[in-house]
């Protein structure tokens, strides 16, 4: 169950960074709605990360959480914010995914 908490926490990290990007792009009441989404997503992400670390080593949990967040945020940047998708960006995203899988495989 801890791994599920951790994966969902990582997805909420992607949500809060995406909301942060939208806050930067918007103004007025729309900006405040995105900021509210940021606060809610960050709170859920942190809560689930804490739950996951009750059964997983903190180093592994934090590395996986940030890895999921980094991969998801880069992909969101490419798909939502129209950031460039160069071969090197995709290559290093693939290495991050491999590292996340490797940490899961060697964790007890």
XYZ file of N, CA and C in Angstrom:
324
model
N 0.810 -1.198 0.000
C 0.000 0.000 0.000
C 0.858 1.269 0.000
N 2.033 1.178 0.637
C 2.915 2.344 0.706
C 3.361 2.802 -0.677
N 3.600 1.846 -1.580
C 4.009 2.218 -2.933
C 2.880 2.917 -3.678
N 1.657 2.511 -3.418
C 0.515 3.192 -4.049
C 0.416 4.622 -3.527
N 0.550 4.787 -2.193
C 0.571 6.140 -1.631
C 1.653 6.990 -2.290
N 2.810 6.389 -2.467
C 3.944 7.121 -3.027
C 3.701 7.517 -4.481
N 3.164 6.617 -5.267
C 2.883 6.928 -6.676
C 1.833 8.029 -6.786
N 0.772 7.921 -5.999
C -0.280 8.943 -6.033
C 0.274 10.279 -5.529
N 1.132 10.247 -4.508
C 1.780 11.474 -4.024
C 2.593 12.120 -5.137
N 3.308 11.307 -5.917
C 4.079 11.831 -7.041
C 3.186 12.448 -8.105
N 2.024 11.846 -8.343
C 1.088 12.408 -9.320
C 0.521 13.740 -8.831
N 0.279 13.846 -7.529
C -0.166 15.135 -6.991
C 0.953 16.168 -7.031
N 2.204 15.717 -6.997
C 3.311 16.665 -7.193
C 3.258 17.240 -8.604
N 2.964 16.394 -9.570
C 2.804 16.871 -10.948
C 1.648 17.870 -11.014
N 0.559 17.561 -10.304
C -0.596 18.464 -10.295
C -0.229 19.825 -9.710
N 0.513 19.836 -8.584
C 0.808 21.149 -8.005
C 1.812 21.933 -8.826
N 2.733 21.274 -9.495
C 3.652 22.036 -10.354
C 2.928 22.533 -11.605
N 1.980 21.758 -12.103
C 1.189 22.214 -13.252
C 0.322 23.412 -12.872
N -0.272 23.355 -11.683
C -1.046 24.503 -11.194
C -0.154 25.734 -11.053
N 1.075 25.517 -10.592
C 2.014 26.624 -10.453
C 2.289 27.262 -11.823
N 2.422 26.431 -12.839
C 2.620 26.958 -14.190
C 1.420 27.754 -14.679
N 0.217 27.274 -14.348
C -0.993 27.988 -14.752
C -1.142 29.297 -13.980
N -0.734 29.313 -12.702
C -0.778 30.557 -11.927
C 0.075 31.612 -12.615
N 1.211 31.193 -13.131
C 2.127 32.110 -13.803
C 1.513 32.692 -15.078
N 0.651 31.908 -15.738
C 0.083 32.322 -17.024
C -1.209 33.113 -16.922
N -1.880 33.090 -15.774
C -3.215 33.670 -15.675
C -3.224 34.885 -14.765
N -4.355 35.588 -14.776
C -4.534 36.759 -13.915
C -5.935 36.722 -13.314
N -6.166 37.597 -12.363
C -7.493 37.753 -11.783
C -7.964 36.533 -11.017
N -9.279 36.299 -11.059
C -9.855 35.210 -10.279
C -9.386 33.843 -10.771
N -9.107 33.725 -12.068
C -8.598 32.447 -12.584
C -7.275 32.088 -11.920
N -6.411 33.064 -11.717
C -5.133 32.815 -11.058
C -5.354 32.272 -9.641
N -6.343 32.828 -8.928
C -6.601 32.373 -7.557
C -7.149 30.947 -7.535
N -7.933 30.576 -8.529
C -8.409 29.188 -8.602
C -7.247 28.231 -8.815
N -6.316 28.585 -9.705
C -5.139 27.743 -9.919
C -4.272 27.694 -8.673
N -4.169 28.817 -7.964
C -3.396 28.842 -6.720
C -4.049 27.947 -5.666
N -5.374 27.939 -5.597
C -6.094 27.051 -4.682
C -5.810 25.597 -5.037
N -5.816 25.281 -6.334
C -5.463 23.931 -6.777
C -4.054 23.555 -6.384
N -3.146 24.522 -6.468
C -1.755 24.312 -6.060
C -1.680 23.940 -4.580
N -2.353 24.716 -3.725
C -2.320 24.476 -2.278
C -2.928 23.113 -1.943
N -4.063 22.784 -2.548
C -4.725 21.506 -2.273
C -3.861 20.344 -2.752
N -3.339 20.443 -3.973
C -2.505 19.372 -4.525
C -1.237 19.171 -3.703
N -0.621 20.268 -3.278
C 0.596 20.156 -2.480
C 0.290 19.504 -1.131
N -0.809 19.876 -0.524
C -1.180 19.294 0.774
C -1.426 17.793 0.660
N -2.147 17.382 -0.370
C -2.413 15.958 -0.570
C -1.115 15.216 -0.851
N -0.260 15.795 -1.679
C 1.014 15.170 -2.016
C 1.869 14.958 -0.768
N 1.967 15.982 0.063
C 2.772 15.872 1.280
C 2.174 14.851 2.246
N 0.852 14.857 2.412
C 0.197 13.899 3.298
C 0.488 12.464 2.852
N 0.349 12.205 1.551
C 0.592 10.856 1.041
C 2.067 10.475 1.126
N 2.956 11.441 0.928
C 4.388 11.162 1.084
C 4.698 10.770 2.530
N 4.099 11.463 3.476
C 4.290 11.113 4.887
C 3.772 9.707 5.167
N 2.585 9.381 4.632
C 2.028 8.035 4.812
C 2.964 6.980 4.223
N 3.517 7.260 3.052
C 4.408 6.292 2.394
C 5.686 6.076 3.188
N 6.210 7.139 3.795
C 7.481 7.020 4.522
C 7.325 6.308 5.857
N 6.114 6.019 6.257
C 5.926 5.251 7.483
C 6.348 3.801 7.290
N 6.364 3.331 6.029
C 6.747 1.939 5.764
C 7.942 1.808 4.817
N 8.312 2.881 4.154
C 9.429 2.845 3.199
C 10.579 3.692 3.729
N 11.814 3.362 3.338
C 12.946 4.211 3.723
C 12.772 5.623 3.146
N 13.081 6.623 3.947
C 12.876 8.015 3.532
C 13.663 8.351 2.266
N 14.881 7.855 2.161
C 15.689 8.146 0.972
C 15.065 7.594 -0.292
N 14.593 6.365 -0.235
C 13.946 5.750 -1.392
C 12.648 6.478 -1.722
N 11.823 6.713 -0.692
C 10.528 7.357 -0.921
C 10.711 8.747 -1.522
N 11.625 9.519 -0.979
C 11.828 10.877 -1.487
C 12.362 10.852 -2.918
N 13.294 9.969 -3.199
C 13.846 9.882 -4.556
C 12.773 9.484 -5.564
N 11.941 8.520 -5.202
C 10.871 8.093 -6.113
C 9.841 9.206 -6.281
N 9.471 9.856 -5.185
C 8.494 10.951 -5.232
C 8.982 12.085 -6.135
N 10.227 12.505 -5.939
C 10.751 13.583 -6.783
C 10.938 13.121 -8.218
N 11.301 11.846 -8.403
C 11.450 11.316 -9.765
C 10.137 11.310 -10.515
N 9.074 10.822 -9.865
C 7.754 10.837 -10.495
C 7.346 12.275 -10.798
N 7.579 13.150 -9.846
C 7.253 14.560 -10.054
C 8.045 15.181 -11.191
N 9.326 14.868 -11.264
C 10.169 15.438 -12.320
C 9.742 14.930 -13.693
N 9.554 13.627 -13.806
C 9.132 13.051 -15.097
C 7.777 13.613 -15.489
N 6.828 13.584 -14.566
C 5.488 14.078 -14.871
C 5.460 15.553 -15.200
N 6.263 16.341 -14.492
C 6.293 17.777 -14.742
C 6.896 18.092 -16.104
N 7.950 17.382 -16.475
C 8.532 17.601 -17.807
C 7.530 17.200 -18.882
N 6.864 16.061 -18.696
C 5.862 15.635 -19.683
C 4.694 16.617 -19.741
N 4.250 17.120 -18.586
C 3.197 18.132 -18.578
C 3.669 19.401 -19.281
N 4.921 19.763 -19.059
C 5.467 20.937 -19.743
C 5.446 20.772 -21.246
N 5.786 19.591 -21.710
C 5.787 19.323 -23.147
C 4.361 19.307 -23.694
N 3.457 18.614 -22.997
C 2.104 18.425 -23.514
C 1.171 19.610 -23.260
N 1.298 20.255 -22.113
C 0.371 21.340 -21.761
C 0.949 22.713 -22.064
N 2.214 22.912 -21.700
C 2.810 24.239 -21.813
C 3.648 24.421 -23.080
N 3.621 23.412 -23.950
C 4.288 23.473 -25.262
C 5.788 23.731 -25.162
N 6.428 23.139 -24.145
C 7.883 23.221 -24.032
C 8.514 22.292 -25.070
N 9.762 22.536 -25.456
C 10.387 21.688 -26.479
C 10.621 20.257 -25.991
N 10.508 19.321 -26.916
C 10.765 17.905 -26.585
C 11.937 17.417 -27.430
N 13.132 17.767 -26.987
C 14.331 17.367 -27.713
C 14.691 15.923 -27.380
N 15.524 15.341 -28.191
C 15.953 13.959 -27.971
C 16.662 13.822 -26.629
N 17.444 14.830 -26.233
C 18.165 14.755 -24.964
C 17.223 14.836 -23.780
N 16.196 15.666 -23.850
C 15.202 15.727 -22.764
C 14.522 14.377 -22.607
N 14.113 13.783 -23.709
C 13.438 12.491 -23.671
C 14.381 11.388 -23.178
N 15.641 11.451 -23.574
C 16.632 10.482 -23.120
C 16.778 10.526 -21.597
N 16.925 11.746 -21.055
C 17.115 11.860 -19.613
C 15.836 11.557 -18.835
N 14.686 11.796 -19.433
C 13.423 11.359 -18.812
C 13.425 9.837 -18.713
N 13.863 9.171 -19.769
C 13.914 7.701 -19.765
C 14.872 7.195 -18.687
N 16.001 7.881 -18.488
C 16.923 7.441 -17.436
C 16.311 7.638 -16.043
N 15.534 8.705 -15.871
C 14.842 8.900 -14.593
C 13.831 7.786 -14.345
N 13.086 7.414 -15.361
C 12.110 6.329 -15.223
C 12.829 5.032 -14.864
N 13.948 4.769 -15.526
C 14.737 3.580 -15.203
C 15.231 3.596 -13.768
N 15.624 4.754 -13.278
C 16.082 4.878 -11.894
C 14.947 4.630 -10.908
N 13.762 5.133 -11.196
C 12.606 4.906 -10.324
C 12.289 3.420 -10.261
N 12.274 2.772 -11.406
C 12.010 1.322 -11.443
C 13.108 0.570 -10.686
N 14.348 0.989 -10.860
C 15.454 0.351 -10.149
C 15.334 0.479 -8.641
N 14.953 1.660 -8.162
C 14.770 1.835 -6.715
C 13.649 0.961 -6.177
N 12.589 0.815 -6.949
C 11.486 -0.069 -6.532
C 11.984 -1.513 -6.481
N 12.771 -1.899 -7.453
C 13.236 -3.287 -7.539
C 14.175 -3.668 -6.394
N 14.978 -2.724 -5.904
C 15.953 -3.050 -4.858
C 15.472 -2.712 -3.452
N 14.271 -2.143 -3.327
C 13.741 -1.809 -1.996
C 13.159 -3.042 -1.328
N 13.291 -3.103 -0.030
C 12.775 -4.243 0.742
C 11.423 -3.931 1.286
